[in-house]
Structure formats: structure tokens, C-alpha cells
PDB file of C-alpha atoms and ligand atoms in Angstrom:
ATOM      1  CA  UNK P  13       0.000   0.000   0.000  1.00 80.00           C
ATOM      2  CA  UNK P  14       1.446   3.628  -0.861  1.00 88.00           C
ATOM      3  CA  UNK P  15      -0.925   5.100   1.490  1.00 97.00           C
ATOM      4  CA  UNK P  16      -3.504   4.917   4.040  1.00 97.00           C
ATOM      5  CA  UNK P  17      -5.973   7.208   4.341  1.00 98.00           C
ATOM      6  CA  UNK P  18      -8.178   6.152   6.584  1.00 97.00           C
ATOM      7  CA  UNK P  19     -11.960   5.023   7.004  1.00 97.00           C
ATOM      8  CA  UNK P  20     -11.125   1.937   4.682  1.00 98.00           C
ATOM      9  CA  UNK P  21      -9.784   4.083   1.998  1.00 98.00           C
ATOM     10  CA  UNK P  22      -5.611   3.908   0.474  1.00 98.00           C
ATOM     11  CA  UNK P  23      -3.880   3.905  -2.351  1.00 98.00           C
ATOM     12  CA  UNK P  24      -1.838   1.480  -4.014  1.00 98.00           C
ATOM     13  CA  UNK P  25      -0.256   0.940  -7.844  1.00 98.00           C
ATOM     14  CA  UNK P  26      -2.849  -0.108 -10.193  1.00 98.00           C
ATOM     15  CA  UNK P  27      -2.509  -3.886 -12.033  1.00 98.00           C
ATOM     16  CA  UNK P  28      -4.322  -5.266 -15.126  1.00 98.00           C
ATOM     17  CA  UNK P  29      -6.836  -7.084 -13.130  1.00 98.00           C
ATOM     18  CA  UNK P  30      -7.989  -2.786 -11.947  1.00 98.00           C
ATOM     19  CA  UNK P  31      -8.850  -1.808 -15.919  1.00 98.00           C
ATOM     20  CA  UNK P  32     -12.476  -2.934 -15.789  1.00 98.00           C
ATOM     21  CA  UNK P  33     -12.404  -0.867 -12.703  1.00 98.00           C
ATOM     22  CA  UNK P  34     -10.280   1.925 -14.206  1.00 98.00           C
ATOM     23  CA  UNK P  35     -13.119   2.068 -17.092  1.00 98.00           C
ATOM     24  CA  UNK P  36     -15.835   2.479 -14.575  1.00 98.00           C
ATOM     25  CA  UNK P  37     -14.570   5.361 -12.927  1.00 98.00           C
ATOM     26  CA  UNK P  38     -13.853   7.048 -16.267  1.00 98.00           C
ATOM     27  CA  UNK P  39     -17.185   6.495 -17.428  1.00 98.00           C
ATOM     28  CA  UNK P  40     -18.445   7.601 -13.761  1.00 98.00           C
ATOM     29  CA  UNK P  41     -16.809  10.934 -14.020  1.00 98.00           C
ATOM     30  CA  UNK P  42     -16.204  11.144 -17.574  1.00 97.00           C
ATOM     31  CA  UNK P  43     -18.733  14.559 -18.168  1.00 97.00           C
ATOM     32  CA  UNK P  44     -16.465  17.435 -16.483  1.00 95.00           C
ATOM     33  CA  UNK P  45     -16.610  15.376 -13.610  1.00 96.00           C
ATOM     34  CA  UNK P  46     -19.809  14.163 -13.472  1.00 97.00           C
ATOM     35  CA  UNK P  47     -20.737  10.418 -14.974  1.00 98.00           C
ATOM     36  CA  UNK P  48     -20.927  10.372 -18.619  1.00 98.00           C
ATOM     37  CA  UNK P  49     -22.856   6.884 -18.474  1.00 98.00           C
ATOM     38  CA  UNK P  50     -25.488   8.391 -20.714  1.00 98.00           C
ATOM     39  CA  UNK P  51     -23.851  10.065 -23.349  1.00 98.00           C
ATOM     40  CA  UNK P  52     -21.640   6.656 -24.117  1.00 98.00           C
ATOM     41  CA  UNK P  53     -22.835   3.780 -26.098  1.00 98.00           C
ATOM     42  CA  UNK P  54     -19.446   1.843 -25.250  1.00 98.00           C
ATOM     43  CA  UNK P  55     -18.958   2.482 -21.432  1.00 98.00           C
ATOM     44  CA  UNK P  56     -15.520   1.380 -21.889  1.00 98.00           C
ATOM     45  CA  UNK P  57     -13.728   3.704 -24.529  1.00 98.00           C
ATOM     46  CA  UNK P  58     -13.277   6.344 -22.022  1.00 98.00           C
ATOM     47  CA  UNK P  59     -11.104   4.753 -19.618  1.00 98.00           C
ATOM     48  CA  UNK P  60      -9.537   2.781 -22.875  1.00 98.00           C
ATOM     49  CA  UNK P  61      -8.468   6.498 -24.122  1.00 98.00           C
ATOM     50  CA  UNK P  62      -7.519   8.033 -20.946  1.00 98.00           C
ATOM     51  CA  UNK P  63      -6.842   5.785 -18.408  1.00 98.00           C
ATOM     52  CA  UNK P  64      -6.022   2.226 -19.264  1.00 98.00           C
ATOM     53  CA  UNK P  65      -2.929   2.955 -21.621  1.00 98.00           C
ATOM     54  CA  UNK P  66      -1.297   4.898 -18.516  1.00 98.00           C
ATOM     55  CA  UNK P  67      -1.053   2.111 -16.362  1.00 98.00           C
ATOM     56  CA  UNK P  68       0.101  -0.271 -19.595  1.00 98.00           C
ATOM     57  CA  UNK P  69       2.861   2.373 -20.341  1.00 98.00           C
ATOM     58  CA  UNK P  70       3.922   4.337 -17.195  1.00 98.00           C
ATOM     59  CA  UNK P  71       3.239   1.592 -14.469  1.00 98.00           C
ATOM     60  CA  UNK P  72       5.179   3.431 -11.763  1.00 98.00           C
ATOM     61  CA  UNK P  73       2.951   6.571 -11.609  1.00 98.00           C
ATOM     62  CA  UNK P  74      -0.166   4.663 -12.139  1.00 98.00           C
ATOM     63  CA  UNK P  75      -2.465   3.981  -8.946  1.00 98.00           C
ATOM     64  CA  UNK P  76      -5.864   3.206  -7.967  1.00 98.00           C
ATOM     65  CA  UNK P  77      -7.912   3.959  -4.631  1.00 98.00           C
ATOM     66  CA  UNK P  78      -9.406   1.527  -3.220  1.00 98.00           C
ATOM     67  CA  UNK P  79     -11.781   2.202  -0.205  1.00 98.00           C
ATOM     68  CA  UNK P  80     -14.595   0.370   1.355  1.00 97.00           C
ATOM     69  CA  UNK P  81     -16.272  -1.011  -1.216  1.00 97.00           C
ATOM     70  CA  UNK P  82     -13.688  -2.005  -4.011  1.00 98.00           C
ATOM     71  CA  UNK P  83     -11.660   0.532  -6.098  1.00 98.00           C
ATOM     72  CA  UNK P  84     -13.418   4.173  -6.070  1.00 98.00           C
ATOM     73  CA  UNK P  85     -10.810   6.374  -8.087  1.00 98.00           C
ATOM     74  CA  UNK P  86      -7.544   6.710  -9.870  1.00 98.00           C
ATOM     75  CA  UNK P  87      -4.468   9.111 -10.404  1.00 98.00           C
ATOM     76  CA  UNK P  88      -2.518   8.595 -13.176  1.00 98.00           C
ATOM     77  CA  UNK P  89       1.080  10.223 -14.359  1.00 98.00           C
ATOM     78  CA  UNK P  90       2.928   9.738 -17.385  1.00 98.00           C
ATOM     79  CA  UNK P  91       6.807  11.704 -17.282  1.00 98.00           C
ATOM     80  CA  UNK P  92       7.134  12.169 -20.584  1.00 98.00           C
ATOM     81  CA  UNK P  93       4.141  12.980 -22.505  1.00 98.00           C
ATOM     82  CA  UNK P  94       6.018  13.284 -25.785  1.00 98.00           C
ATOM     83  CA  UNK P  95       7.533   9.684 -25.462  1.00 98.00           C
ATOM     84  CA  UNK P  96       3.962   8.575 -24.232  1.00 98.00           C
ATOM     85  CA  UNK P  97       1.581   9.954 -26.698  1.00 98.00           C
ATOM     86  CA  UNK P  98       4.420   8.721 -29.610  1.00 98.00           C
ATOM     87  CA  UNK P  99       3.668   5.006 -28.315  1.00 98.00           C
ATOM     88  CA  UNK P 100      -0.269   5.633 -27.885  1.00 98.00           C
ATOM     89  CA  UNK P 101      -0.196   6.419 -31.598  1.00 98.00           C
ATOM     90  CA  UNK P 102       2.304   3.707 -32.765  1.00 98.00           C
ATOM     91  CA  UNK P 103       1.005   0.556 -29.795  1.00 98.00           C
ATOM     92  CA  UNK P 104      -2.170   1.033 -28.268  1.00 98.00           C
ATOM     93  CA  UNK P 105      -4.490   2.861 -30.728  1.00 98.00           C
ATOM     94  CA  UNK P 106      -3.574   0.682 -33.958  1.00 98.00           C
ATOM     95  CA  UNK P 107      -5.340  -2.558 -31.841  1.00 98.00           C
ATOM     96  CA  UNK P 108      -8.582  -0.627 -30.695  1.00 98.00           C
ATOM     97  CA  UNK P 109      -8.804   0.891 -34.047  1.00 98.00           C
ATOM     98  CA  UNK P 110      -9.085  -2.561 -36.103  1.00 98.00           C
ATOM     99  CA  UNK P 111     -12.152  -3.595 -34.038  1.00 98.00           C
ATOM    100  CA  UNK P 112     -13.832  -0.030 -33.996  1.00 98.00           C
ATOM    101  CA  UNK P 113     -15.772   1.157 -37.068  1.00 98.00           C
ATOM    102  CA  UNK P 114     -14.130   4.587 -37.428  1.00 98.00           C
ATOM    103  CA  UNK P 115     -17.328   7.107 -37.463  1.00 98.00           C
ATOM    104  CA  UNK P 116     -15.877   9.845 -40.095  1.00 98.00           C
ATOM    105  CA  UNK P 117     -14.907  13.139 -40.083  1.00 98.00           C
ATOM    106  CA  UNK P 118     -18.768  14.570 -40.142  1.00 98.00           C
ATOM    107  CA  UNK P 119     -19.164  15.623 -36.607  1.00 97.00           C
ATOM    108  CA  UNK P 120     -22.813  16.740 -37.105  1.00 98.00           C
ATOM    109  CA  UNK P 121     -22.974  12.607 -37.415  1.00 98.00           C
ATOM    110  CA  UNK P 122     -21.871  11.079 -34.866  1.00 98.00           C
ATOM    111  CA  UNK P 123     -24.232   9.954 -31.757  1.00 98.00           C
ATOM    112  CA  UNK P 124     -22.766   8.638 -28.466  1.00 98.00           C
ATOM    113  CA  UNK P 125     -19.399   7.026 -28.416  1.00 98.00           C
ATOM    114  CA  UNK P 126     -18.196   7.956 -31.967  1.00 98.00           C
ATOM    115  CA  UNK P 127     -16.368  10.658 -30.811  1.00 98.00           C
ATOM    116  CA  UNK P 128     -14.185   8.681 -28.995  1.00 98.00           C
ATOM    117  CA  UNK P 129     -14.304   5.783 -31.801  1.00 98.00           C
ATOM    118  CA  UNK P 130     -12.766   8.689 -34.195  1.00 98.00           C
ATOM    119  CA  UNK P 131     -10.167   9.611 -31.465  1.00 98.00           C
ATOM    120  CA  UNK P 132      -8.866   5.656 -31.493  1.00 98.00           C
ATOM    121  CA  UNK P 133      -8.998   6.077 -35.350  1.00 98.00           C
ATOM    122  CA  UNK P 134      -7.490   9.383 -35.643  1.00 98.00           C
ATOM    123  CA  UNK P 135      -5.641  10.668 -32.426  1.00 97.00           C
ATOM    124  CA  UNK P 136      -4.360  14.419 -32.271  1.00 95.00           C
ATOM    125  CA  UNK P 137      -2.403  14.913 -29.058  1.00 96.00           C
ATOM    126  CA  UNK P 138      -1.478  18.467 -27.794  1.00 95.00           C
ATOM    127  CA  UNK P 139       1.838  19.282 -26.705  1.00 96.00           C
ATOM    128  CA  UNK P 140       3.091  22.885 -27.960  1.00 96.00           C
ATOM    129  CA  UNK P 141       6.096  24.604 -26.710  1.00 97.00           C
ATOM    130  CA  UNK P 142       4.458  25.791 -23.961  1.00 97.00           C
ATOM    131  CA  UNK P 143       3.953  22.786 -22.428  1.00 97.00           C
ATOM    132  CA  UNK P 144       7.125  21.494 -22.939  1.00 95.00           C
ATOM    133  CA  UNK P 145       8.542  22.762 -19.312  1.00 96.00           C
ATOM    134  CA  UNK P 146       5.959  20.758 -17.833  1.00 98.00           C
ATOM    135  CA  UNK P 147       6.960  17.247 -19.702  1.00 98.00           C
ATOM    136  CA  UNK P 148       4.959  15.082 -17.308  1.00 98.00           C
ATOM    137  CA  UNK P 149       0.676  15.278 -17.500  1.00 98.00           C
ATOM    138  CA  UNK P 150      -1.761  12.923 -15.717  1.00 98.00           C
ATOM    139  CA  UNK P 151      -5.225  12.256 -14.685  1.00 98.00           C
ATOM    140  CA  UNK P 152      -7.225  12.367 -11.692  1.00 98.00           C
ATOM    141  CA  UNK P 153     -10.655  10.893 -10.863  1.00 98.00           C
ATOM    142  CA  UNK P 154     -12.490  10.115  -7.710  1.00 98.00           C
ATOM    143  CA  UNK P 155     -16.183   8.927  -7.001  1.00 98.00           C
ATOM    144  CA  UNK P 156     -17.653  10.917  -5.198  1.00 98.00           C
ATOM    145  CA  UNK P 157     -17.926   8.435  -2.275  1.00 97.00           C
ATOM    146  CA  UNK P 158     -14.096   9.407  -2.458  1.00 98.00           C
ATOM    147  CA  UNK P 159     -14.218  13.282  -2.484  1.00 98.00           C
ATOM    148  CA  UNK P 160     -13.137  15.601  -0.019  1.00 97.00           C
ATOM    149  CA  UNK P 161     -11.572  13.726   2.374  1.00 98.00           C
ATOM    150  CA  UNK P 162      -7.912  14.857   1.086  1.00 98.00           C
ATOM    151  CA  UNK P 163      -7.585  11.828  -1.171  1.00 98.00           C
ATOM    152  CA  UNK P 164      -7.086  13.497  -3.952  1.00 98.00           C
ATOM    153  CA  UNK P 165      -4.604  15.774  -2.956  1.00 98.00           C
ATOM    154  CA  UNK P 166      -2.416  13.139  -1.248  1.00 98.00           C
ATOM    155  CA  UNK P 167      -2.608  10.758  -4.076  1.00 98.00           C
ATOM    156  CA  UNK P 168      -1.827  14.078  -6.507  1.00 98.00           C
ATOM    157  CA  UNK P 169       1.312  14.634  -4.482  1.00 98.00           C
ATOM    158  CA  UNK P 170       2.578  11.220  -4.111  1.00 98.00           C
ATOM    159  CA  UNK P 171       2.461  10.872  -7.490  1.00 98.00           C
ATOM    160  CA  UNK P 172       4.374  14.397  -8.226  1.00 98.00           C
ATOM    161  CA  UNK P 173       7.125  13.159  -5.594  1.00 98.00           C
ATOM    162  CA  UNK P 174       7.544  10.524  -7.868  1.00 98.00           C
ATOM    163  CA  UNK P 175       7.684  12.333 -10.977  1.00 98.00           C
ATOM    164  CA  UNK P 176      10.096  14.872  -9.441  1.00 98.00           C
ATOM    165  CA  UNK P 177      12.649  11.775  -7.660  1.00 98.00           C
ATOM    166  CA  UNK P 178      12.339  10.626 -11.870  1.00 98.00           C
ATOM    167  CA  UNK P 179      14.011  13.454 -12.533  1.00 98.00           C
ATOM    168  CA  UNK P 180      10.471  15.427 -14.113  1.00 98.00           C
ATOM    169  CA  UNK P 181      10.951  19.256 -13.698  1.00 98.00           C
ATOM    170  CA  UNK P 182       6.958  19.529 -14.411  1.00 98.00           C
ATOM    171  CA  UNK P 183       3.818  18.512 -15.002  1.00 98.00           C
ATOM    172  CA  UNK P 184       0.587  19.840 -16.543  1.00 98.00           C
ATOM    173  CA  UNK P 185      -3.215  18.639 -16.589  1.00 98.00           C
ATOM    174  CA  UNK P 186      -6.420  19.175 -18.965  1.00 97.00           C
ATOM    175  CA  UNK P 187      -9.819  20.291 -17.217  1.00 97.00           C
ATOM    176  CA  UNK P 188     -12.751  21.159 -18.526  1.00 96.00           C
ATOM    177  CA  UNK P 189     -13.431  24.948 -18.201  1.00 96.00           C
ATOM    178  CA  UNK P 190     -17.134  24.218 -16.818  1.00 95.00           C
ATOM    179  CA  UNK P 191     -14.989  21.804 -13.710  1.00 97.00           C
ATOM    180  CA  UNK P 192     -14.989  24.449 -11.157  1.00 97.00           C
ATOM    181  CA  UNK P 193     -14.083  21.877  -8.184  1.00 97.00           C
ATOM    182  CA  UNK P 194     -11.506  20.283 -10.272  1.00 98.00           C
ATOM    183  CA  UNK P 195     -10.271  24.043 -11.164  1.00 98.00           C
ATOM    184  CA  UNK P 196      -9.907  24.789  -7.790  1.00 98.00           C
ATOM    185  CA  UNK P 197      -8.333  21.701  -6.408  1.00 98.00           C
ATOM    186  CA  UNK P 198      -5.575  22.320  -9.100  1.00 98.00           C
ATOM    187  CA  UNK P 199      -4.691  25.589  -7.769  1.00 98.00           C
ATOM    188  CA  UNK P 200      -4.893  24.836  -3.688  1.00 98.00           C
ATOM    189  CA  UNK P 201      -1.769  22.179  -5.366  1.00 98.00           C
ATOM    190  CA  UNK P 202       0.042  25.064  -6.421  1.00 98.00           C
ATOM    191  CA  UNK P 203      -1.068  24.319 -10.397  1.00 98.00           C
ATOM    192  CA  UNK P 204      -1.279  27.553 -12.234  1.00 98.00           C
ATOM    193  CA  UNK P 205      -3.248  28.200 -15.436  1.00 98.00           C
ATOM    194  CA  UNK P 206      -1.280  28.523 -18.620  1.00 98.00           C
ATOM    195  CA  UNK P 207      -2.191  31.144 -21.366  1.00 96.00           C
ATOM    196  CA  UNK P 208      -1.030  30.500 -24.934  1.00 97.00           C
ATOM    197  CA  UNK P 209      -2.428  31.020 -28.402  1.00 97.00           C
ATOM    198  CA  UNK P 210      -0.552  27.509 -29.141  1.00 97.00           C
ATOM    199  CA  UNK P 211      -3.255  25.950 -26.403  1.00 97.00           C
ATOM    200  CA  UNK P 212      -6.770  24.916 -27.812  1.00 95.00           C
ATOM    201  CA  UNK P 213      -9.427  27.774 -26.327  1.00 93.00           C
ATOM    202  CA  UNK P 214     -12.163  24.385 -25.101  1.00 94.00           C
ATOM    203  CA  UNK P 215     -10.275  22.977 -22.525  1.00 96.00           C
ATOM    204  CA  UNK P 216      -7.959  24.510 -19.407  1.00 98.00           C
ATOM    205  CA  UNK P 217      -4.065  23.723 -19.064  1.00 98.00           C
ATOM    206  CA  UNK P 218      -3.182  24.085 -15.427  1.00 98.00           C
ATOM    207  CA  UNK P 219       0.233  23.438 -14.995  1.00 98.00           C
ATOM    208  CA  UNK P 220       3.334  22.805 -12.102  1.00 98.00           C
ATOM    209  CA  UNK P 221       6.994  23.229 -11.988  1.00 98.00           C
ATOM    210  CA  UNK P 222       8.355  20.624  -9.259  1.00 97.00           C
TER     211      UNK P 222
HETATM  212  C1  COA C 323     -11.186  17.033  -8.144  1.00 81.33           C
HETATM  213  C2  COA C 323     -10.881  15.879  -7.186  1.00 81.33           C
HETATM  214  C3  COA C 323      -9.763  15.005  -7.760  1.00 81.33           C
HETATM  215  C4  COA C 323     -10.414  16.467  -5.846  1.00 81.33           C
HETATM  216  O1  COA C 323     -10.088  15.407  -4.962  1.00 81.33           O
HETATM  217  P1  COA C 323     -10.545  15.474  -3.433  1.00 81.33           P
HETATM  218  O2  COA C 323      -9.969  14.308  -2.728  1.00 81.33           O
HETATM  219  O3  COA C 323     -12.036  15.608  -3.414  1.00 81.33           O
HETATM  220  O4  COA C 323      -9.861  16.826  -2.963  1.00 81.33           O
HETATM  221  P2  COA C 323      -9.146  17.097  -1.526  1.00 81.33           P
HETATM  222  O5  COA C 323     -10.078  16.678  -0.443  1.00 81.33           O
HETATM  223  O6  COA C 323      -7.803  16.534  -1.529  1.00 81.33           O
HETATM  224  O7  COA C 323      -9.081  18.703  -1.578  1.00 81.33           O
HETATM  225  C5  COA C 323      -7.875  19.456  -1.458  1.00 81.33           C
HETATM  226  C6  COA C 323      -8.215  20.916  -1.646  1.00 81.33           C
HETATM  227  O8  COA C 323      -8.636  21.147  -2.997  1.00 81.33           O
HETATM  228  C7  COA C 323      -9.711  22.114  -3.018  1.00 81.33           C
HETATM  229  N1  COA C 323     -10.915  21.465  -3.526  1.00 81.33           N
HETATM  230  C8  COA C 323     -11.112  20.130  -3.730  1.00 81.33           C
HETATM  231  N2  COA C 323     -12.327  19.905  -4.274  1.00 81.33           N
HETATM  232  C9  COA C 323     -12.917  21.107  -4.389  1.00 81.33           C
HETATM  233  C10 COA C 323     -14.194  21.521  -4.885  1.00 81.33           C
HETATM  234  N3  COA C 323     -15.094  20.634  -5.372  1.00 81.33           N
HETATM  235  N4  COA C 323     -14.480  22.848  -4.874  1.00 81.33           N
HETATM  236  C11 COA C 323     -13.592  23.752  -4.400  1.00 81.33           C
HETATM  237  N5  COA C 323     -12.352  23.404  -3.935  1.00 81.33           N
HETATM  238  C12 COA C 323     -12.034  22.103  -3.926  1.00 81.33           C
HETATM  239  C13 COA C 323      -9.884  22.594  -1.592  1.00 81.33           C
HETATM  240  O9  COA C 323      -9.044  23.717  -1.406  1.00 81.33           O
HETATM  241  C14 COA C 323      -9.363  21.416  -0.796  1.00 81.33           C
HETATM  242  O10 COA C 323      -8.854  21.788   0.458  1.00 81.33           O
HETATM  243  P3  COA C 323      -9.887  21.945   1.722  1.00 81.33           P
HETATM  244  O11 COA C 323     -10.614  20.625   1.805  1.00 81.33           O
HETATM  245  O12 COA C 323      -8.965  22.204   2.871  1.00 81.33           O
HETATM  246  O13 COA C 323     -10.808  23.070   1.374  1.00 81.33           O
HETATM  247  C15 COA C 323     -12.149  15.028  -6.924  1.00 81.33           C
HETATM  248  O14 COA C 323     -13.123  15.821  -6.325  1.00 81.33           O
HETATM  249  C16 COA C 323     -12.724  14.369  -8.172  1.00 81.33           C
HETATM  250  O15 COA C 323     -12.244  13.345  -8.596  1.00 81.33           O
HETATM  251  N6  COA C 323     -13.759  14.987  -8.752  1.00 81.33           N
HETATM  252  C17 COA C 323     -14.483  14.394  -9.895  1.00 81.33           C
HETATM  253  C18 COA C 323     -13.633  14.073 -11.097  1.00 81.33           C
HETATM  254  C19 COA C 323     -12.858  15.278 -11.596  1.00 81.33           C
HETATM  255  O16 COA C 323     -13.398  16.368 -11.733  1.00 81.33           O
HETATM  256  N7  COA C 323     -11.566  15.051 -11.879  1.00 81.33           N
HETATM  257  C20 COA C 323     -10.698  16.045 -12.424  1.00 81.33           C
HETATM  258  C21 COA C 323     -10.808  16.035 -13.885  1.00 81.33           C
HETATM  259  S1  COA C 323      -9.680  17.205 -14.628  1.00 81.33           S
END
């Protein structure tokens, strides 16, 4: 266990036998925070696009929390996004793609997980310039069973002591600008948001120098 939090509640590294579980709390939180259960047709392509990979490819920054009642939330931490999203293109996507029909470029189209289908299909990552002081990014999600009991921010910083004893001089994280709890939980860490024209205007880039 990397730590206890009490109440039943801790947090240890996640393991292949935690992705059905790493999918479910995607999906659970997957709307700006809120569960995106409704909007999905696959409840699993989600946690397949931002979740599962991490723990396949950056195992050491890759934990689940598991509290009462079986595992309840993730936080996730890749060190070198670059490297990372290189091998998401090249390993993981190639292997979803060939069993996904690929929806099309026709956005007006698509209905409930074809976004996501033309993600696996075509994937765009984002990492400008800007970002390139902060080399490490991750992902955080709790159920709200999970929330507010400091969880978050201890499993955040355990995972940025890690990056930083890699060797990581940053990190940075995508929110959705309508998360105002996630917002603020990224600056009582010390995150800071960035401004750049290079940044896409619908999502947030909070960001961290260790
Ligand atoms: C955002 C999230 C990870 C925070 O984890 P948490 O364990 O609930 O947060 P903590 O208890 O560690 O909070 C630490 C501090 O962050 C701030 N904070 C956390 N949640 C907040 C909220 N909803 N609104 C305002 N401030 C908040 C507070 O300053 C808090 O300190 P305090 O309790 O002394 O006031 C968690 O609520 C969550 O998973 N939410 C749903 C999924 C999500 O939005 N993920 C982020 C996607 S980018």
C-alpha cells in the first residue's frame, strides 16, 4: 500500500486485473466530472483512451484507490508525454482501431461514443512549446464516495514526488473549463493556469513546476 488514508480508503499501484475498474470510474466521471454513463454507447472507450494505456505504459505513476467497497478512483502520471503519446499512436491505438468502425470526419454525425471511436482512429495529441517545461501530465478521478476527504490531494502529491525523484521538472493537466471543483483543487496544489495562443481555447491547461 502507498498510502492509508483512513476510514477503509488507500492507495496502491494499479494492475491489469484494476482496468475494468479503471473504465468504470472514467465512465463515472467522464462529463467534467460528473458520470458520462449516458452520453456513451461503449462504457468502456473512455477509460480505454484516458486511463487504461497509462497504467500499460507508465506503471510506476499509475495507482488506484481503493476504499470500502472495491476501487473508487484513480491518479494517473505519465513523465514524458512526448515519449507517451508517440507510443499511444504507434502501440495502443492501432489494436482498438481494427475492431472499432471509425465514425468519419462529419461531426454533425456522430451519436454517443463515436467521438471517442474517431479519437482511437485518428488521435491528435497536444503538446506545444508551452507545455514542454511541464513534460509530465496525468489524470485524476475520484467517485464521489471518495471526495473531499484529502484523497485526492495526497494521491496528486505522491504521485508528483515521484515524478520529481524521476528526474520530471513539471507537469501539466487538462480540465474542462465548466470543472470548477476540479479548477480549484488544481490551484490549492500550487497548479497555475497557462495562457497561450498555441493551447486549444475548449479545454484549461493548469500546470506545475516541481
Ligand atoms: C477534483 C478531485 C480530484 C479532488 O479530490 P478530493 O480528494 O475531493 O480533494 P481534496 O479533499 O484533496 O481537496 C484538497 C483541496 O482542494 C480544493 N478542492 C477540492 N475539491 C474542491 C471543490 N469541489 N471545490 C472547491 N475546492 C475544492 C480545496 O481547497 C481542498 O482543500 P480543503 O478541503 O482544505 O478546502 C475530486 O473531487 C474528483 O475526482 N472529482 C471528480 C472528477 C474530476 O473532476 N476530476 C478532475 C478532472 S480534470
Amino acid at each position: 500500500m502507498a498510502l492509508d488514508f483512513g476510514d477503509g480508503y488507500a492507495l496502491r499501484l494499479a494492475q491489469w486485473t484494476d482496468y475494468g475498474a479503471l473504465n468504470r470510474v472514467c465512465l463515472l466521471t467522464g462529463d467534467s466530472g460528473k458520470d458520462a454513463t449516458a452520453r456513451e454507447d461503449d462504457p468502456d472507450l473512455l477509460g480505454l483512451i484516458y486511463a487504461v494505456p497509462y497504467q500499460v505504459l507508465a506503471p510506476d505513476f499509475a495507482f488506484v484507490v481503493e476504499g470500502p467497497g472495491g476501487v473508487c478512483g484513480y491518479v494517473l502520471g505519465t513523465p514524458d508525454s512526448e515519449g507517451f503519446y508517440a507510443r499511444m499512436e504507434r502501440e495502443w491505438f492501432p489494436p482498438l482501431a481494427r475492431r472499432l468502425p471509425d465514425p468519419g470526419p462529419d461531426e454533425s454525425t456522430w451519436t454517443g461514443s463515436d467521438w471517442a471511436r474517431r479519437v482511437i482512429h485518428h488521435p491528435e495529441f497536444v503538446y506545444p512549446p508551452v507545455l514542454q517545461d511541464y513534460p509530465a501530465h496525468g489524470h485524476i478521478d475520484l467517485l464521489e464516495e471518495a471526495r473531499g476527504r484529502k484523497i485526492g490531494s495526497g494521491a496528486l502529491r505522491l504521485v508528483m514526488a515521484r515524478l520529481t525523484a524521476a528526474g520530471v521538472p513539471g507537469m501539466h493537466l487538462q480540465v474542462s473549463p465548466s470543472n470548477a471543483g476540479a479548477l480549484a483543487f488544481y490551484r490549492a496544489l500550487g497548479f497555475e493556469r497557462l495562457e497561450d495562443a498555441s493551447l486549444p481555447e475548449h479545454t484549461v491547461f493548469m500546470a506545475i513546476r516541481f
